[in-house]
Coordinates of N, CA, C and O in Angstrom, one line a residue:
E3 N 0.9 -1.2 0.0 CA 0.0 0.0 0.0 C 0.9 1.2 0.0 O 1.7 1.4 0.9
Q4 N 0.7 2.1 -1.0 CA 1.6 3.3 -1.1 C 0.8 4.5 -0.6 O -0.4 4.6 -0.9
L5 N 1.5 5.4 0.0 CA 0.8 6.6 0.5 C 1.7 7.8 0.0 O 2.9 7.8 0.4
S6 N 1.1 8.7 -0.8 CA 1.9 9.8 -1.3 C 1.9 10.9 -0.4 O 0.8 11.2 0.2
F7 N 3.0 11.6 -0.3 CA 3.0 12.8 0.6 C 2.3 14.0 -0.1 O 1.9 15.0 0.5
T8 N 2.0 13.9 -1.4 CA 1.5 15.0 -2.1 C 0.0 14.9 -2.4 O -0.6 15.5 -3.3
Q9 N -0.7 14.2 -1.5 CA -2.2 14.0 -1.7 C -2.9 15.1 -0.9 O -3.7 14.9 -0.1
L10 N -2.6 16.3 -1.3 CA -3.2 17.5 -0.6 C -3.9 18.3 -1.7 O -3.5 18.3 -2.9
S11 N -5.0 19.0 -1.4 CA -5.7 19.8 -2.3 C -4.9 21.0 -2.7 O -4.1 21.5 -2.0
L12 N -5.2 21.4 -4.0 CA -4.4 22.6 -4.5 C -5.1 23.9 -4.1 O -4.4 24.9 -4.1
T13 N -6.3 23.9 -3.7 CA -7.0 25.2 -3.4 C -7.3 25.2 -1.9 O -8.0 24.2 -1.4
H14 N -7.0 26.2 -1.2 CA -7.2 26.3 0.2 C -7.7 27.7 0.5 O -7.2 28.7 0.0
T15 N -8.7 27.8 1.4 CA -9.3 29.1 1.6 C -8.8 29.7 3.0 O -8.9 30.9 3.2
S16 N -8.4 28.8 3.9 CA -8.0 29.4 5.2 C -6.9 28.5 5.8 O -6.7 27.4 5.4
A17 N -6.2 29.1 6.7 CA -5.1 28.4 7.4 C -5.6 27.3 8.2 O -4.9 26.2 8.4
A18 N -6.8 27.4 8.8 CA -7.4 26.3 9.6 C -7.6 25.1 8.7 O -7.3 24.0 9.2
E19 N -8.1 25.2 7.5 CA -8.3 24.1 6.6 C -7.0 23.4 6.3 O -6.9 22.2 6.2
T20 N -6.0 24.3 6.1 CA -4.6 23.8 5.8 C -4.1 22.9 6.9 O -3.6 21.8 6.7
E21 N -4.2 23.4 8.1 CA -3.8 22.6 9.3 C -4.5 21.3 9.4 O -3.9 20.2 9.6
V22 N -5.9 21.3 9.2 CA -6.7 20.1 9.3 C -6.3 19.1 8.2 O -6.1 17.9 8.5
E23 N -6.1 19.6 7.0 CA -5.7 18.6 5.9 C -4.3 18.1 6.1 O -4.1 16.9 5.9
L24 N -3.4 18.9 6.6 CA -2.0 18.4 6.8 C -2.0 17.4 8.0 O -1.4 16.3 7.9
H25 N -2.8 17.7 9.0 CA -2.9 16.8 10.1 C -3.5 15.4 9.7 O -3.1 14.4 10.1
S26 N -4.6 15.5 8.9 CA -5.2 14.2 8.4 C -4.3 13.4 7.5 O -4.3 12.2 7.6
A27 N -3.5 14.1 6.7 CA -2.6 13.4 5.8 C -1.5 12.7 6.6 O -1.1 11.6 6.4
F28 N -1.0 13.4 7.7 CA 0.0 12.9 8.5 C -0.6 11.7 9.3 O 0.1 10.7 9.5
Q29 N -1.8 11.8 9.8 CA -2.4 10.7 10.5 C -2.6 9.4 9.6 O -2.4 8.3 10.0
A30 N -3.0 9.7 8.4 CA -3.1 8.6 7.4 C -1.8 7.9 7.2 O -1.7 6.6 7.2
Y31 N -0.8 8.7 7.0 CA 0.6 8.1 6.8 C 1.0 7.3 8.1 O 1.5 6.2 8.0
L32 N 0.8 7.9 9.3 CA 1.1 7.2 10.5 C 0.4 5.8 10.6 O 0.9 4.8 11.1
S33 N -0.9 5.8 10.2 CA -1.6 4.5 10.3 C -1.1 3.5 9.4 O -1.0 2.3 9.8
V34 N -0.6 3.9 8.2 CA 0.1 2.9 7.3 C 1.4 2.4 7.9 O 1.6 1.2 7.9
V35 N 2.2 3.3 8.5 CA 3.4 2.9 9.2 C 3.1 1.9 10.3 O 3.8 0.9 10.5
R36 N 2.1 2.3 11.1 CA 1.8 1.4 12.3 C 1.3 0.0 11.8 O 1.7 -1.0 12.4
R37 N 0.5 0.0 10.7 CA 0.1 -1.3 10.2 C 1.2 -2.1 9.7 O 1.3 -3.3 10.0
R38 N 2.2 -1.5 9.1 CA 3.4 -2.2 8.6 C 4.2 -2.7 9.8 O 4.7 -3.9 9.8
L39 N 4.3 -1.9 10.8 CA 5.1 -2.4 12.0 C 4.4 -3.5 12.7 O 5.0 -4.5 13.2
A40 N 3.0 -3.5 12.8 CA 2.3 -4.6 13.4 C 2.5 -5.8 12.6 O 2.6 -6.9 13.2
D41 N 2.4 -5.7 11.3 CA 2.7 -6.9 10.4 C 4.0 -7.5 10.7 O 4.2 -8.7 10.8
A42 N 5.0 -6.7 10.7 CA 6.4 -7.1 11.0 C 6.5 -7.8 12.3 O 7.2 -8.8 12.5
G43 N 5.9 -7.2 13.3 CA 5.9 -7.7 14.7 C 5.2 -9.1 14.8 O 5.7 -10.0 15.4
E44 N 4.1 -9.2 14.0 CA 3.4 -10.5 14.0 C 4.3 -11.6 13.4 O 4.4 -12.7 13.9
A45 N 5.0 -11.2 12.3 CA 5.9 -12.2 11.7 C 7.0 -12.6 12.6 O 7.3 -13.8 12.7
L46 N 7.6 -11.7 13.3 CA 8.6 -12.0 14.3 C 8.1 -12.9 15.5 O 8.8 -13.8 15.9
L47 N 6.9 -12.6 15.9 CA 6.3 -13.4 17.0 C 6.0 -14.8 16.5 O 6.2 -15.8 17.3
R48 N 5.6 -15.0 15.2 CA 5.4 -16.4 14.7 C 6.7 -17.1 14.7 O 6.8 -18.3 15.1
V49 N 7.8 -16.4 14.3 CA 9.1 -17.1 14.3 C 9.6 -17.4 15.7 O 10.1 -18.5 16.0
A50 N 9.3 -16.5 16.7 CA 9.7 -16.8 18.1 C 8.9 -17.9 18.6 O 9.4 -18.8 19.4
A51 N 7.6 -18.0 18.3 CA 6.8 -19.2 18.8 C 7.3 -20.5 18.2 O 7.4 -21.5 18.9
T52 N 7.7 -20.5 16.9 CA 8.3 -21.7 16.3 C 9.6 -22.0 17.0 O 9.8 -23.2 17.3
A53 N 10.4 -21.0 17.4 CA 11.7 -21.3 18.1 C 11.4 -21.9 19.5 O 12.1 -22.8 19.9
A54 N 10.4 -21.4 20.2 CA 10.1 -21.9 21.5 C 9.6 -23.3 21.4 O 9.9 -24.2 22.2
A55 N 8.8 -23.6 20.4 CA 8.3 -25.0 20.2 C 9.4 -25.9 19.9 O 9.5 -27.0 20.4
A56 N 10.4 -25.5 19.1 CA 11.5 -26.3 18.8 C 12.4 -26.6 20.0 O 12.9 -27.7 20.2
E57 N 12.5 -25.6 20.9 CA 13.3 -25.7 22.1 C 12.6 -26.7 23.1 O 13.3 -27.5 23.7
E58 N 11.3 -26.7 23.1 CA 10.5 -27.6 24.0 C 10.7 -29.0 23.5 O 10.9 -30.0 24.2
D59 N 10.7 -29.2 22.1 CA 10.9 -30.5 21.6 C 12.3 -31.0 21.9 O 12.5 -32.2 22.2
E60 N 13.3 -30.1 21.8 CA 14.7 -30.5 22.1 C 14.8 -30.9 23.6 O 15.5 -31.9 23.9
V61 N 14.1 -30.2 24.5 CA 14.2 -30.5 25.9 C 13.6 -31.9 26.2 O 14.1 -32.7 26.9
V62 N 12.4 -32.2 25.5 CA 11.8 -33.5 25.7 C 12.6 -34.6 25.1 O 12.8 -35.6 25.7
V63 N 13.3 -34.3 24.0 CA 14.1 -35.4 23.4 C 15.3 -35.6 24.2 O 15.7 -36.8 24.4
G64 N 15.9 -34.6 24.8 CA 17.2 -34.8 25.6 C 16.9 -35.0 27.0 O 17.9 -35.0 27.8
A65 N 15.7 -35.1 27.5 CA 15.4 -35.3 28.9 C 15.8 -36.6 29.4 O 15.6 -37.6 28.7
P66 N 16.3 -36.7 30.7 CA 16.7 -38.0 31.2 C 15.4 -38.8 31.6 O 14.4 -38.2 31.9
P67 N 15.5 -40.1 31.6 CA 14.3 -40.9 32.0 C 13.9 -40.6 33.4 O 14.8 -40.5 34.3
T68 N 12.6 -40.6 33.7 CA 12.2 -40.4 35.1 C 12.2 -41.7 35.9 O 12.2 -42.8 35.3
A69 N 12.1 -41.6 37.2 CA 12.2 -42.7 38.1 C 10.8 -43.5 38.0 O 10.8 -44.7 38.2
A70 N 9.7 -42.8 37.7 CA 8.4 -43.5 37.7 C 8.3 -44.4 36.5 O 7.6 -45.4 36.6
A71 N 9.0 -44.1 35.4 CA 9.0 -45.0 34.3 C 10.4 -45.5 34.0 O 11.1 -44.9 33.2
P72 N 10.9 -46.6 34.7 CA 12.2 -47.0 34.4 C 12.3 -47.6 33.0 O 11.5 -48.3 32.5
A73 N 13.5 -47.3 32.4 CA 13.7 -47.8 31.0 C 14.2 -49.2 31.1 O 14.9 -49.6 32.0
A74 N 13.9 -49.9 30.1 CA 14.3 -51.3 30.0 C 15.8 -51.3 29.7 O 16.3 -50.4 29.0
P75 N 16.6 -52.2 30.3 CA 18.0 -52.2 30.1 C 18.3 -52.4 28.6 O 17.7 -53.2 28.0
A76 N 19.1 -51.5 28.0 CA 19.4 -51.6 26.6 C 20.8 -51.9 26.5 O 21.6 -51.7 27.3
E77 N 21.1 -52.5 25.3 CA 22.5 -52.8 25.0 C 23.2 -51.5 24.9 O 22.7 -50.5 24.4
P78 N 24.5 -51.4 25.2 CA 25.2 -50.1 25.1 C 25.3 -49.6 23.7 O 25.2 -48.4 23.5
A79 N 25.4 -50.4 22.7 CA 25.4 -49.9 21.3 C 24.1 -49.3 20.9 O 24.0 -48.3 20.2
T80 N 23.0 -49.9 21.4 CA 21.6 -49.4 21.0 C 21.4 -48.1 21.7 O 20.8 -47.2 21.1
A81 N 21.8 -47.9 23.0 CA 21.6 -46.7 23.7 C 22.4 -45.6 23.1 O 21.9 -44.4 22.9
G82 N 23.6 -45.8 22.6 CA 24.4 -44.8 22.0 C 23.8 -44.4 20.7 O 23.8 -43.2 20.3
A83 N 23.3 -45.4 19.9 CA 22.6 -45.1 18.6 C 21.4 -44.2 18.8 O 21.1 -43.3 18.1
A84 N 20.6 -44.5 19.9 CA 19.4 -43.7 20.1 C 19.7 -42.3 20.5 O 19.1 -41.4 20.1
A85 N 20.7 -42.2 21.4 CA 21.2 -40.8 21.7 C 21.7 -40.0 20.5 O 21.4 -38.8 20.4
S86 N 22.4 -40.7 19.7 CA 23.0 -40.1 18.5 C 21.8 -39.7 17.6 O 21.9 -38.6 17.0
A87 N 20.8 -40.5 17.4 CA 19.7 -40.2 16.5 C 18.9 -39.0 17.1 O 18.5 -38.1 16.4
A88 N 18.7 -39.0 18.4 CA 18.0 -37.9 19.1 C 18.8 -36.6 18.9 O 18.2 -35.5 18.6
G89 N 20.1 -36.6 19.0 CA 20.9 -35.5 18.8 C 20.8 -34.9 17.4 O 20.8 -33.7 17.2
K90 N 20.8 -35.9 16.4 CA 20.8 -35.5 15.0 C 19.4 -34.8 14.7 O 19.3 -33.9 14.0
K91 N 18.3 -35.4 15.3 CA 17.0 -34.9 15.1 C 16.9 -33.5 15.7 O 16.3 -32.6 15.1
A92 N 17.5 -33.3 16.9 CA 17.4 -31.9 17.5 C 18.2 -30.9 16.7 O 17.8 -29.8 16.5
A93 N 19.4 -31.4 16.2 CA 20.2 -30.5 15.4 C 19.5 -30.1 14.1 O 19.5 -29.0 13.6
A94 N 18.8 -31.1 13.5 CA 18.1 -30.9 12.2 C 16.9 -29.9 12.5 O 16.7 -29.0 11.7
S95 N 16.2 -30.1 13.6 CA 15.1 -29.1 13.9 C 15.6 -27.7 14.2 O 15.0 -26.8 13.8
R96 N 16.7 -27.7 14.8 CA 17.3 -26.4 15.1 C 17.8 -25.7 13.8 O 17.5 -24.5 13.6
K97 N 18.3 -26.5 12.9 CA 18.7 -25.9 11.6 C 17.5 -25.4 10.8 O 17.5 -24.3 10.2
E98 N 16.4 -26.2 10.8 CA 15.2 -25.8 10.2 C 14.6 -24.5 10.8 O 14.2 -23.6 10.0
L99 N 14.7 -24.4 12.1 CA 14.2 -23.2 12.8 C 15.0 -22.0 12.4 O 14.5 -20.9 12.1
L100 N 16.3 -22.2 12.4 CA 17.2 -21.0 12.1 C 17.0 -20.6 10.6 O 17.0 -19.4 10.3
K101 N 16.8 -21.6 9.8 CA 16.5 -21.3 8.4 C 15.2 -20.5 8.2 O 15.2 -19.5 7.5
E102 N 14.2 -20.9 8.9 CA 12.9 -20.1 8.9 C 13.1 -18.7 9.4 O 12.6 -17.8 8.8
Q103 N 13.8 -18.6 10.5 CA 14.0 -17.3 11.1 C 14.9 -16.4 10.1 O 14.6 -15.2 9.9
H104 N 15.8 -17.0 9.5 CA 16.7 -16.3 8.5 C 15.9 -15.8 7.3 O 16.0 -14.6 6.9
E105 N 15.0 -16.6 6.8 CA 14.1 -16.3 5.7 C 13.2 -15.1 6.1 O 12.9 -14.2 5.4
A106 N 12.6 -15.2 7.3 CA 11.7 -14.2 7.8 C 12.4 -12.8 7.9 O 11.9 -11.8 7.5
L107 N 13.7 -12.9 8.4 CA 14.4 -11.6 8.6 C 14.9 -11.1 7.2 O 14.9 -9.9 7.0
K108 N 15.2 -12.0 6.3 CA 15.5 -11.5 4.9 C 14.3 -10.8 4.3 O 14.4 -9.8 3.6
T109 N 13.1 -11.4 4.5 CA 11.9 -10.8 3.9 C 11.6 -9.4 4.6 O 11.3 -8.5 3.9
L110 N 11.8 -9.4 5.9 CA 11.6 -8.1 6.6 C 12.6 -7.0 6.1 O 12.2 -5.9 5.8
L111 N 13.9 -7.4 5.9 CA 14.9 -6.5 5.4 C 14.6 -6.0 4.0 O 14.7 -4.8 3.7
S112 N 14.1 -6.9 3.1 CA 13.8 -6.5 1.8 C 12.6 -5.6 1.7 O 12.6 -4.6 1.0
N113 N 11.6 -5.8 2.6 CA 10.5 -4.9 2.7 C 10.9 -3.5 3.2 O 10.5 -2.5 2.7
L114 N 11.8 -3.5 4.2 CA 12.3 -2.2 4.7 C 13.1 -1.5 3.6 O 13.0 -0.2 3.5
K115 N 13.9 -2.2 2.9 CA 14.7 -1.6 1.8 C 13.8 -1.0 0.7 O 14.0 0.1 0.2
S116 N 12.8 -1.8 0.3 CA 11.9 -1.2 -0.7 C 11.1 0.0 -0.1 O 10.8 0.9 -0.9
N117 N 10.8 0.0 1.2 CA 10.1 1.1 1.8 C 11.0 2.3 1.7 O 10.5 3.4 1.4
I118 N 12.3 2.2 2.0 CA 13.2 3.3 1.9 C 13.3 3.8 0.4 O 13.3 5.0 0.2
K119 N 13.3 2.9 -0.5 CA 13.3 3.3 -1.9 C 12.0 4.1 -2.3 O 12.1 5.2 -2.9
N120 N 10.9 3.6 -1.8 CA 9.6 4.4 -2.1 C 9.6 5.7 -1.4 O 9.1 6.7 -1.9
L121 N 10.2 5.8 -0.1 CA 10.2 7.0 0.6 C 11.1 8.1 -0.2 O 10.7 9.2 -0.3
N122 N 12.2 7.6 -0.7 CA 13.1 8.5 -1.5 C 12.4 9.0 -2.7 O 12.5 10.2 -3.1
K123 N 11.7 8.1 -3.4 CA 11.0 8.5 -4.6 C 9.9 9.5 -4.3 O 9.8 10.5 -5.1
E124 N 9.2 9.3 -3.3 CA 8.1 10.2 -2.9 C 8.7 11.5 -2.5 O 8.1 12.6 -2.8
E125 N 9.8 11.5 -1.8 CA 10.4 12.8 -1.3 C 10.9 13.6 -2.5 O 10.7 14.8 -2.6
T126 N 11.4 12.9 -3.5 CA 11.9 13.6 -4.8 C 10.7 14.2 -5.5 O 10.8 15.4 -5.9
S127 N 9.7 13.4 -5.7 CA 8.5 13.9 -6.4 C 7.8 15.0 -5.6 O 7.4 16.0 -6.2
G128 N 7.7 14.9 -4.3 CA 7.1 15.9 -3.5 C 7.9 17.2 -3.5 O 7.3 18.3 -3.5
K129 N 9.2 17.1 -3.5 CA 10.1 18.3 -3.6 C 9.8 19.0 -4.9 O 9.7 20.3 -4.9
E130 N 9.8 18.3 -6.0 CA 9.5 18.9 -7.3 C 8.2 19.6 -7.4 O 8.0 20.7 -7.8
D131 N 7.1 18.9 -6.9 CA 5.8 19.4 -6.9 C 5.7 20.7 -6.0 O 5.1 21.7 -6.4
G132 N 6.4 20.6 -4.9 CA 6.4 21.8 -4.0 C 7.1 23.0 -4.6 O 6.6 24.1 -4.6
K133 N 8.2 22.7 -5.3 CA 8.9 23.8 -6.0 C 8.0 24.4 -7.1 O 8.0 25.7 -7.3
Q134 N 7.3 23.6 -7.8 CA 6.5 24.1 -8.9 C 5.4 25.0 -8.4 O 5.1 26.1 -8.9
H135 N 4.7 24.5 -7.3 CA 3.6 25.3 -6.7 C 4.1 26.6 -6.2 O 3.5 27.7 -6.4
I136 N 5.3 26.6 -5.5 CA 5.8 27.8 -4.9 C 6.2 28.8 -6.0 O 5.9 30.0 -5.9
A137 N 6.8 28.2 -7.1 CA 7.2 29.1 -8.2 C 6.0 29.8 -8.9 O 6.0 31.0 -9.2
K138 N 4.9 29.0 -9.1 CA 3.7 29.6 -9.7 C 3.1 30.7 -8.8 O 2.7 31.8 -9.3
V139 N 3.0 30.4 -7.5 CA 2.4 31.4 -6.6 C 3.3 32.7 -6.5 O 2.8 33.8 -6.5
Q140 N 4.7 32.5 -6.5 CA 5.6 33.6 -6.5 C 5.4 34.5 -7.8 O 5.5 35.7 -7.7
Q141 N 5.3 33.8 -8.9 CA 5.1 34.6 -10.2 C 3.8 35.4 -10.1 O 3.8 36.6 -10.5
R142 N 2.7 34.8 -9.6 CA 1.4 35.5 -9.5 C 1.6 36.7 -8.6 O 1.1 37.8 -8.9
L143 N 2.3 36.5 -7.5 CA 2.4 37.6 -6.5 C 3.2 38.7 -7.1 O 2.9 39.9 -6.9
A144 N 4.3 38.4 -7.9 CA 5.1 39.4 -8.5 C 4.3 40.2 -9.5 O 4.3 41.5 -9.5
R145 N 3.4 39.6 -10.3 CA 2.6 40.3 -11.2 C 1.6 41.2 -10.5 O 1.4 42.3 -10.9
E146 N 1.0 40.6 -9.5 CA 0.0 41.4 -8.7 C 0.6 42.6 -8.0 O 0.0 43.7 -8.0
R147 N 1.8 42.4 -7.5 CA 2.4 43.6 -6.8 C 2.9 44.6 -7.8 O 2.8 45.8 -7.5
E148 N 3.3 44.2 -9.0 CA 3.7 45.2 -10.0 C 2.4 46.0 -10.5 O 2.5 47.2 -10.7
E149 N 1.3 45.3 -10.6 CA 0.1 45.9 -11.1 C -0.4 46.9 -10.0 O -1.0 47.9 -10.3
L150 N -0.2 46.5 -8.7 CA -0.7 47.4 -7.6 C 0.1 48.7 -7.6 O -0.4 49.7 -7.1
K151 N 1.3 48.7 -8.2 CA 2.1 50.0 -8.2 C 1.6 51.0 -9.2 O 2.0 52.1 -9.2
Q152 N 0.7 50.6 -10.1 CA 0.2 51.5 -11.1 C -0.7 52.5 -10.5 O -1.4 52.2 -9.5
T153 N -0.7 53.7 -11.0 CA -1.5 54.8 -10.4 C -2.9 54.9 -11.0 O -3.8 55.6 -10.5
N154 N -3.1 54.3 -12.2 CA -4.4 54.5 -12.9 C -5.4 53.4 -12.6 O -6.3 53.1 -13.4
L155 N -5.3 52.7 -11.5 CA -6.3 51.6 -11.1 C -7.6 52.2 -10.6 O -7.6 53.2 -9.8
T156 N -8.7 51.5 -10.9 CA -9.9 51.9 -10.3 C -10.0 51.4 -8.9 O -9.2 50.5 -8.5
G157 N -10.9 51.9 -8.1 CA -11.0 51.4 -6.7 C -11.3 49.9 -6.6 O -10.7 49.2 -5.8
F158 N -12.2 49.5 -7.5 CA -12.6 48.0 -7.5 C -11.4 47.2 -7.9 O -11.1 46.2 -7.2
R159 N -10.6 47.6 -8.9 CA -9.5 46.8 -9.4 C -8.4 46.7 -8.3 O -7.8 45.7 -8.1
R160 N -8.2 47.9 -7.6 CA -7.2 47.9 -6.5 C -7.6 47.0 -5.4 O -6.7 46.2 -4.9
Q161 N -8.9 47.0 -5.0 CA -9.3 46.1 -3.9 C -9.2 44.6 -4.4 O -8.8 43.7 -3.6
L162 N -9.5 44.4 -5.6 CA -9.4 43.0 -6.1 C -8.0 42.5 -6.1 O -7.7 41.4 -5.6
L163 N -7.1 43.3 -6.5 CA -5.6 43.0 -6.5 C -5.1 42.8 -5.1 O -4.3 41.9 -4.8
E164 N -5.6 43.6 -4.2 CA -5.2 43.5 -2.8 C -5.6 42.2 -2.2 O -4.9 41.5 -1.5
N165 N -6.9 41.8 -2.5 CA -7.4 40.6 -2.0 C -6.7 39.4 -2.6 O -6.4 38.4 -1.9
R166 N -6.4 39.4 -3.9 CA -5.7 38.4 -4.5 C -4.3 38.2 -4.0 O -3.8 37.1 -3.8
T167 N -3.7 39.4 -3.7 CA -2.3 39.4 -3.2 C -2.3 38.7 -1.8 O -1.4 37.9 -1.5
R168 N -3.3 39.1 -1.0 CA -3.4 38.5 0.4 C -3.6 37.0 0.3 O -3.0 36.2 1.0
T169 N -4.5 36.6 -0.6 CA -4.8 35.2 -0.8 C -3.5 34.4 -1.2 O -3.2 33.3 -0.8
D170 N -2.8 35.0 -2.2 CA -1.6 34.3 -2.7 C -0.5 34.3 -1.7 O 0.3 33.3 -1.7
E171 N -0.4 35.3 -0.8 CA 0.6 35.2 0.3 C 0.3 34.1 1.2 O 1.2 33.4 1.6
K172 N -1.0 33.9 1.5 CA -1.4 32.8 2.4 C -1.1 31.4 1.7 O -0.7 30.5 2.3
E173 N -1.4 31.4 0.4 CA -1.1 30.1 -0.4 C 0.4 29.8 -0.4 O 0.8 28.7 -0.2
L174 N 1.2 30.9 -0.6 CA 2.7 30.7 -0.5 C 3.1 30.2 0.8 O 3.9 29.3 0.9
E175 N 2.5 30.8 1.9 CA 2.9 30.3 3.2 C 2.5 28.8 3.4 O 3.2 28.0 4.0
Y176 N 1.3 28.5 2.9 CA 0.8 27.1 3.0 C 1.8 26.1 2.3 O 2.2 25.1 2.9
W177 N 2.2 26.4 1.0 CA 3.0 25.5 0.3 C 4.4 25.4 0.9 O 5.0 24.3 1.0
T178 N 4.9 26.5 1.4 CA 6.2 26.5 2.1 C 6.2 25.6 3.4 O 7.0 24.7 3.6
R179 N 5.1 25.8 4.2 CA 5.0 25.0 5.4 C 4.7 23.6 5.1 O 5.2 22.7 5.8
S180 N 3.9 23.3 4.1 CA 3.6 21.9 3.7 C 4.9 21.2 3.3 O 5.1 20.0 3.7
R181 N 5.7 21.9 2.5 CA 7.0 21.2 2.1 C 7.9 20.9 3.3 O 8.5 19.9 3.4
E182 N 7.9 21.8 4.3 CA 8.7 21.6 5.5 C 8.2 20.4 6.3 O 8.9 19.5 6.8
L183 N 6.8 20.3 6.4 CA 6.2 19.2 7.1 C 6.5 17.8 6.4 O 6.8 16.8 7.0
Q184 N 6.4 17.9 5.1 CA 6.6 16.6 4.3 C 8.1 16.2 4.5 O 8.3 15.0 4.6
H185 N 9.0 17.1 4.5 CA 10.4 16.8 4.6 C 10.6 16.2 6.0 O 11.4 15.3 6.2
G186 N 10.0 16.8 7.0 CA 10.1 16.3 8.4 C 9.6 14.8 8.5 O 10.2 14.0 9.2
M187 N 8.4 14.6 7.8 CA 7.8 13.2 7.8 C 8.7 12.3 7.1 O 8.9 11.1 7.6
F188 N 9.4 12.7 6.1 CA 10.3 11.9 5.3 C 11.5 11.4 6.3 O 11.8 10.3 6.3
H189 N 12.1 12.4 7.0 CA 13.2 12.1 7.9 C 12.8 11.2 9.0 O 13.5 10.3 9.4
S190 N 11.6 11.4 9.6 CA 11.1 10.6 10.6 C 10.9 9.1 10.2 O 11.3 8.2 10.8
S191 N 10.3 9.0 9.0 CA 10.1 7.6 8.4 C 11.4 6.9 8.2 O 11.6 5.7 8.4
L192 N 12.4 7.7 7.6 CA 13.7 7.1 7.4 C 14.4 6.6 8.7 O 14.9 5.5 8.7
K193 N 14.3 7.5 9.7 CA 14.9 7.1 11.0 C 14.2 5.8 11.6 O 14.9 4.9 12.0
M194 N 12.9 5.7 11.5 CA 12.2 4.6 12.0 C 12.6 3.3 11.2 O 12.8 2.3 11.8
T195 N 12.6 3.5 9.9 CA 13.0 2.3 9.0 C 14.4 1.8 9.3 O 14.7 0.6 9.4
H196 N 15.3 2.8 9.4 CA 16.7 2.4 9.6 C 16.9 1.8 11.0 O 17.7 0.8 11.2
G197 N 16.1 2.2 12.0 CA 16.1 1.6 13.3 C 15.7 0.2 13.3 O 16.3 -0.7 13.9
L198 N 14.6 0.0 12.5 CA 14.1 -1.4 12.4 C 15.1 -2.3 11.7 O 15.3 -3.5 12.1
M199 N 15.7 -1.8 10.7 CA 16.7 -2.5 9.9 C 17.9 -2.9 10.8 O 18.4 -4.0 10.8
A200 N 18.3 -1.9 11.7 CA 19.5 -2.2 12.6 C 19.1 -3.3 13.5 O 19.9 -4.2 13.9
K201 N 17.8 -3.4 14.0 CA 17.4 -4.4 14.9 C 17.3 -5.8 14.2 O 17.4 -6.8 14.8
A202 N 16.9 -5.7 13.0 CA 16.6 -7.0 12.2 C 17.9 -7.6 11.8 O 17.9 -8.8 11.5
R203 N 19.0 -6.9 11.7 CA 20.3 -7.5 11.2 C 21.0 -8.3 12.2 O 20.9 -8.1 13.4

């Protein structure tokens, strides 16, 4: 499941709506990250349960006979062969368990690496989108400010330009802050992913 940082509306009428939309986008992203962490945790718990079950089998196989159930006297060669077979079985189950754990960790690491790749791709596209939006708004603001310097404007036209200028200033502030927040979310996600990778290695 992919979540883009740039899933924000292009038109905003107030700073309150901007805050709400940024907050909801951040919450949606956090829910995706939490779900991925829960999935990874469940996978690790399954591997740990398998390891615990294998250890119990090993304890049962290697346990000494109890006094309540005396073992029939066995020939020394047969007893040695049985112990050797039990040891081989325990070693084989331990190898299988380690192999499963190794595969689970490899899968987790590959998921985390692809997550980093996706995060970098989204950061690059988000940066480009943000630059484009900021450049458009700055061009509009420059045109409106130049037009406001004219002395032959009607009262209505002057008020219209002042309102547009004020709106464009708010939009520029929005896109600038939005870019800062997206960049912060990118770094937080990278830190969390790198932390998980360090623990999984």
